């Protein structure tokens, strides 16, 4: 059985992730609405990042499934996305 506190911590990470995602979405929409060359670069970057993140998540899921540890991979995936979203938030603040 997994530690209940780890699920609580994951819930807190998901809450922070959700808030950070809203900020990143707003910043990206603002940039895309400009319609300039930087908007095109941001659109390409956004799609590329999502594709790469999906590949990373799939690899982690397959590894966890092979080890019979799908129950433990959730917090790891939340942390992965959290790092990526926080990096985007920091970059978009500039």
Short mmCIF file of N, CA and C in Angstrom, two decimals:
data_model
loop_
_atom_site.label_atom_id
_atom_site.label_comp_id
_atom_site.label_asym_id
_atom_site.label_seq_id
_atom_site.Cartn_x
_atom_site.Cartn_y
_atom_site.Cartn_z
N UNK A 1 0.84 -1.19 0.00
CA UNK A 1 0.00 0.00 0.00
C UNK A 1 0.88 1.24 0.00
N UNK A 2 0.46 2.27 -0.70
CA UNK A 2 1.25 3.48 -0.78
C UNK A 2 0.97 4.39 0.40
N UNK A 3 1.90 5.27 0.66
CA UNK A 3 1.80 6.21 1.77
C UNK A 3 0.73 7.26 1.46
N UNK A 4 -0.27 7.45 2.33
CA UNK A 4 -1.31 8.44 2.08
C UNK A 4 -0.76 9.86 1.95
N UNK A 5 0.34 10.14 2.65
CA UNK A 5 0.92 11.48 2.55
C UNK A 5 1.50 11.74 1.17
N UNK A 6 1.97 10.69 0.50
CA UNK A 6 2.49 10.90 -0.85
C UNK A 6 1.36 11.30 -1.79
N UNK A 7 0.16 10.76 -1.58
CA UNK A 7 -0.98 11.15 -2.41
C UNK A 7 -1.41 12.58 -2.09
N UNK A 8 -1.32 12.97 -0.82
CA UNK A 8 -1.63 14.34 -0.44
C UNK A 8 -0.65 15.30 -1.11
N UNK A 9 0.63 14.95 -1.06
CA UNK A 9 1.66 15.77 -1.70
C UNK A 9 1.41 15.87 -3.21
N UNK A 10 1.03 14.76 -3.82
CA UNK A 10 0.72 14.78 -5.25
C UNK A 10 -0.47 15.69 -5.52
N UNK A 11 -1.46 15.67 -4.65
CA UNK A 11 -2.61 16.57 -4.79
C UNK A 11 -2.19 18.02 -4.73
N UNK A 12 -1.29 18.35 -3.82
CA UNK A 12 -0.78 19.72 -3.74
C UNK A 12 -0.01 20.10 -5.00
N UNK A 13 0.79 19.15 -5.50
CA UNK A 13 1.53 19.41 -6.74
C UNK A 13 0.57 19.62 -7.91
N UNK A 14 -0.50 18.85 -7.95
CA UNK A 14 -1.50 19.01 -9.02
C UNK A 14 -2.18 20.37 -8.93
N UNK A 15 -2.46 20.83 -7.72
CA UNK A 15 -3.07 22.14 -7.54
C UNK A 15 -2.14 23.23 -8.05
N UNK A 16 -0.88 23.16 -7.66
CA UNK A 16 0.09 24.15 -8.13
C UNK A 16 0.24 24.08 -9.64
N UNK A 17 0.30 22.86 -10.17
CA UNK A 17 0.42 22.67 -11.61
C UNK A 17 -0.75 23.33 -12.33
N UNK A 18 -1.96 23.12 -11.82
CA UNK A 18 -3.14 23.72 -12.44
C UNK A 18 -3.08 25.23 -12.45
N UNK A 19 -2.63 25.83 -11.35
CA UNK A 19 -2.54 27.29 -11.29
C UNK A 19 -1.46 27.80 -12.24
N UNK A 20 -0.30 27.14 -12.24
CA UNK A 20 0.77 27.55 -13.14
C UNK A 20 0.36 27.39 -14.60
N UNK A 21 -0.39 26.33 -14.90
CA UNK A 21 -0.84 26.11 -16.28
C UNK A 21 -1.73 27.24 -16.76
N UNK A 22 -2.60 27.73 -15.89
CA UNK A 22 -3.49 28.83 -16.28
C UNK A 22 -2.70 30.08 -16.63
N UNK A 23 -1.64 30.35 -15.88
CA UNK A 23 -0.80 31.51 -16.16
C UNK A 23 -0.07 31.32 -17.49
N UNK A 24 0.46 30.13 -17.72
CA UNK A 24 1.17 29.86 -18.98
C UNK A 24 0.21 29.96 -20.16
N UNK A 25 -0.99 29.43 -20.02
CA UNK A 25 -1.97 29.51 -21.10
C UNK A 25 -2.30 30.96 -21.41
N UNK A 26 -2.52 31.77 -20.39
CA UNK A 26 -2.84 33.19 -20.60
C UNK A 26 -1.69 33.92 -21.29
N UNK A 27 -0.47 33.66 -20.84
CA UNK A 27 0.70 34.30 -21.47
C UNK A 27 0.85 33.87 -22.92
N UNK A 28 0.66 32.59 -23.18
CA UNK A 28 0.80 32.10 -24.55
C UNK A 28 -0.30 32.66 -25.45
N UNK A 29 -1.51 32.72 -24.96
CA UNK A 29 -2.60 33.27 -25.77
C UNK A 29 -2.33 34.74 -26.09
N UNK A 30 -1.79 35.46 -25.13
CA UNK A 30 -1.44 36.86 -25.35
C UNK A 30 -0.39 36.98 -26.45
N UNK A 31 0.61 36.13 -26.40
CA UNK A 31 1.65 36.17 -27.43
C UNK A 31 1.11 35.74 -28.80
N UNK A 32 0.29 34.70 -28.81
CA UNK A 32 -0.25 34.22 -30.08
C UNK A 32 -1.20 35.24 -30.71
N UNK A 33 -1.90 35.99 -29.87
CA UNK A 33 -2.85 36.98 -30.38
C UNK A 33 -2.15 38.11 -31.14
N UNK A 34 -0.89 38.33 -30.86
CA UNK A 34 -0.15 39.38 -31.57
C UNK A 34 -0.01 39.05 -33.05
N UNK A 35 0.12 37.78 -33.36
CA UNK A 35 0.19 37.37 -34.76
C UNK A 35 1.49 37.70 -35.46
N UNK A 36 2.52 38.06 -34.72
CA UNK A 36 3.80 38.39 -35.35
C UNK A 36 4.69 37.14 -35.47
N UNK A 37 5.93 37.36 -35.88
CA UNK A 37 6.85 36.23 -36.06
C UNK A 37 7.09 35.49 -34.74
N UNK A 38 7.15 36.24 -33.64
CA UNK A 38 7.35 35.61 -32.33
C UNK A 38 6.18 34.69 -31.98
N UNK A 39 4.99 35.05 -32.44
CA UNK A 39 3.81 34.21 -32.20
C UNK A 39 3.95 32.87 -32.92
N UNK A 40 4.46 32.92 -34.13
CA UNK A 40 4.68 31.69 -34.88
C UNK A 40 5.71 30.79 -34.22
N UNK A 41 6.77 31.41 -33.72
CA UNK A 41 7.80 30.65 -33.01
C UNK A 41 7.21 30.01 -31.76
N UNK A 42 6.39 30.77 -31.03
CA UNK A 42 5.77 30.25 -29.80
C UNK A 42 4.82 29.09 -30.12
N UNK A 43 4.08 29.20 -31.21
CA UNK A 43 3.16 28.12 -31.59
C UNK A 43 3.92 26.84 -31.90
N UNK A 44 5.01 26.97 -32.64
CA UNK A 44 5.82 25.80 -32.97
C UNK A 44 6.44 25.20 -31.71
N UNK A 45 6.94 26.08 -30.85
CA UNK A 45 7.55 25.62 -29.60
C UNK A 45 6.52 24.87 -28.74
N UNK A 46 5.31 25.40 -28.68
CA UNK A 46 4.25 24.81 -27.86
C UNK A 46 3.93 23.39 -28.34
N UNK A 47 3.77 23.22 -29.63
CA UNK A 47 3.43 21.91 -30.18
C UNK A 47 4.60 20.93 -29.99
N UNK A 48 5.82 21.41 -30.23
CA UNK A 48 7.00 20.57 -30.06
C UNK A 48 7.15 20.10 -28.61
N UNK A 49 6.98 21.04 -27.67
CA UNK A 49 7.09 20.68 -26.24
C UNK A 49 6.07 19.63 -25.85
N UNK A 50 4.85 19.79 -26.32
CA UNK A 50 3.80 18.85 -25.96
C UNK A 50 4.08 17.45 -26.53
N UNK A 51 4.58 17.41 -27.74
CA UNK A 51 4.91 16.13 -28.37
C UNK A 51 6.04 15.43 -27.62
N UNK A 52 7.08 16.19 -27.26
CA UNK A 52 8.20 15.60 -26.52
C UNK A 52 7.77 15.15 -25.12
N UNK A 53 6.94 15.94 -24.46
CA UNK A 53 6.46 15.57 -23.12
C UNK A 53 5.63 14.29 -23.18
N UNK A 54 4.81 14.16 -24.21
CA UNK A 54 4.02 12.94 -24.37
C UNK A 54 4.92 11.72 -24.52
N UNK A 55 5.99 11.87 -25.29
CA UNK A 55 6.95 10.78 -25.45
C UNK A 55 7.60 10.39 -24.13
N UNK A 56 7.97 11.41 -23.34
CA UNK A 56 8.58 11.14 -22.03
C UNK A 56 7.61 10.40 -21.12
N UNK A 57 6.37 10.86 -21.10
CA UNK A 57 5.36 10.23 -20.25
C UNK A 57 5.12 8.79 -20.69
N UNK A 58 5.00 8.57 -21.98
CA UNK A 58 4.79 7.20 -22.48
C UNK A 58 5.94 6.29 -22.08
N UNK A 59 7.17 6.79 -22.19
CA UNK A 59 8.33 5.97 -21.82
C UNK A 59 8.29 5.62 -20.33
N UNK A 60 7.93 6.59 -19.50
CA UNK A 60 7.85 6.32 -18.05
C UNK A 60 6.73 5.34 -17.73
N UNK A 61 5.61 5.48 -18.43
CA UNK A 61 4.50 4.55 -18.20
C UNK A 61 4.87 3.13 -18.61
N UNK A 62 5.53 2.98 -19.75
CA UNK A 62 5.93 1.65 -20.20
C UNK A 62 6.93 1.02 -19.24
N UNK A 63 7.88 1.82 -18.76
CA UNK A 63 8.87 1.32 -17.82
C UNK A 63 8.19 0.88 -16.52
N UNK A 64 7.26 1.70 -16.03
CA UNK A 64 6.54 1.37 -14.79
C UNK A 64 5.68 0.13 -14.98
N UNK A 65 5.04 0.02 -16.15
CA UNK A 65 4.19 -1.15 -16.42
C UNK A 65 5.03 -2.42 -16.46
N UNK A 66 6.19 -2.34 -17.09
CA UNK A 66 7.07 -3.50 -17.17
C UNK A 66 7.55 -3.95 -15.79
N UNK A 67 7.69 -2.97 -14.89
CA UNK A 67 8.15 -3.29 -13.53
C UNK A 67 6.99 -3.59 -12.60
N UNK A 68 5.75 -3.50 -13.12
CA UNK A 68 4.58 -3.73 -12.29
C UNK A 68 4.36 -2.64 -11.26
N UNK A 69 4.77 -1.41 -11.60
CA UNK A 69 4.70 -0.30 -10.65
C UNK A 69 3.90 0.89 -11.19
N UNK A 70 2.82 0.63 -11.88
CA UNK A 70 2.00 1.73 -12.40
C UNK A 70 1.45 2.61 -11.28
N UNK A 71 1.28 2.05 -10.09
CA UNK A 71 0.76 2.83 -8.97
C UNK A 71 1.72 3.92 -8.52
N UNK A 72 3.00 3.78 -8.82
CA UNK A 72 4.00 4.73 -8.33
C UNK A 72 4.38 5.78 -9.36
N UNK A 73 3.93 5.65 -10.59
CA UNK A 73 4.39 6.55 -11.64
C UNK A 73 3.62 7.87 -11.68
N UNK A 74 2.43 7.92 -11.11
CA UNK A 74 1.63 9.15 -11.13
C UNK A 74 2.35 10.37 -10.58
N UNK A 75 2.86 10.30 -9.35
CA UNK A 75 3.57 11.45 -8.80
C UNK A 75 4.79 11.86 -9.64
N UNK A 76 5.45 10.88 -10.23
CA UNK A 76 6.61 11.17 -11.07
C UNK A 76 6.20 11.97 -12.31
N UNK A 77 5.07 11.61 -12.91
CA UNK A 77 4.58 12.32 -14.09
C UNK A 77 4.12 13.72 -13.73
N UNK A 78 3.46 13.86 -12.59
CA UNK A 78 3.03 15.19 -12.14
C UNK A 78 4.26 16.08 -11.93
N UNK A 79 5.31 15.54 -11.33
CA UNK A 79 6.54 16.30 -11.11
C UNK A 79 7.18 16.69 -12.44
N UNK A 80 7.18 15.78 -13.40
CA UNK A 80 7.74 16.06 -14.72
C UNK A 80 7.02 17.24 -15.37
N UNK A 81 5.69 17.17 -15.43
CA UNK A 81 4.93 18.26 -16.03
C UNK A 81 5.09 19.54 -15.23
N UNK A 82 5.18 19.43 -13.91
CA UNK A 82 5.36 20.61 -13.08
C UNK A 82 6.64 21.36 -13.43
N UNK A 83 7.73 20.62 -13.60
CA UNK A 83 9.00 21.26 -13.97
C UNK A 83 8.89 21.95 -15.33
N UNK A 84 8.24 21.31 -16.27
CA UNK A 84 8.12 21.88 -17.60
C UNK A 84 7.24 23.14 -17.60
N UNK A 85 6.14 23.09 -16.88
CA UNK A 85 5.24 24.24 -16.82
C UNK A 85 5.90 25.40 -16.10
N UNK A 86 6.61 25.13 -15.00
CA UNK A 86 7.30 26.21 -14.28
C UNK A 86 8.38 26.84 -15.14
N UNK A 87 9.08 26.03 -15.94
CA UNK A 87 10.10 26.57 -16.84
C UNK A 87 9.45 27.48 -17.88
N UNK A 88 8.31 27.08 -18.41
CA UNK A 88 7.60 27.93 -19.38
C UNK A 88 7.12 29.22 -18.72
N UNK A 89 6.60 29.10 -17.51
CA UNK A 89 6.12 30.30 -16.80
C UNK A 89 7.26 31.29 -16.61
N UNK A 90 8.42 30.79 -16.21
CA UNK A 90 9.59 31.65 -16.01
C UNK A 90 10.02 32.29 -17.33
N UNK A 91 10.06 31.50 -18.39
CA UNK A 91 10.47 32.01 -19.70
C UNK A 91 9.50 33.05 -20.23
N UNK A 92 8.21 32.81 -20.05
CA UNK A 92 7.20 33.72 -20.59
C UNK A 92 7.10 35.02 -19.79
N UNK A 93 7.60 35.03 -18.56
CA UNK A 93 7.57 36.25 -17.75
C UNK A 93 8.53 37.31 -18.28
N UNK A 94 9.55 36.88 -18.99
CA UNK A 94 10.56 37.83 -19.48
C UNK A 94 9.99 38.80 -20.47
#
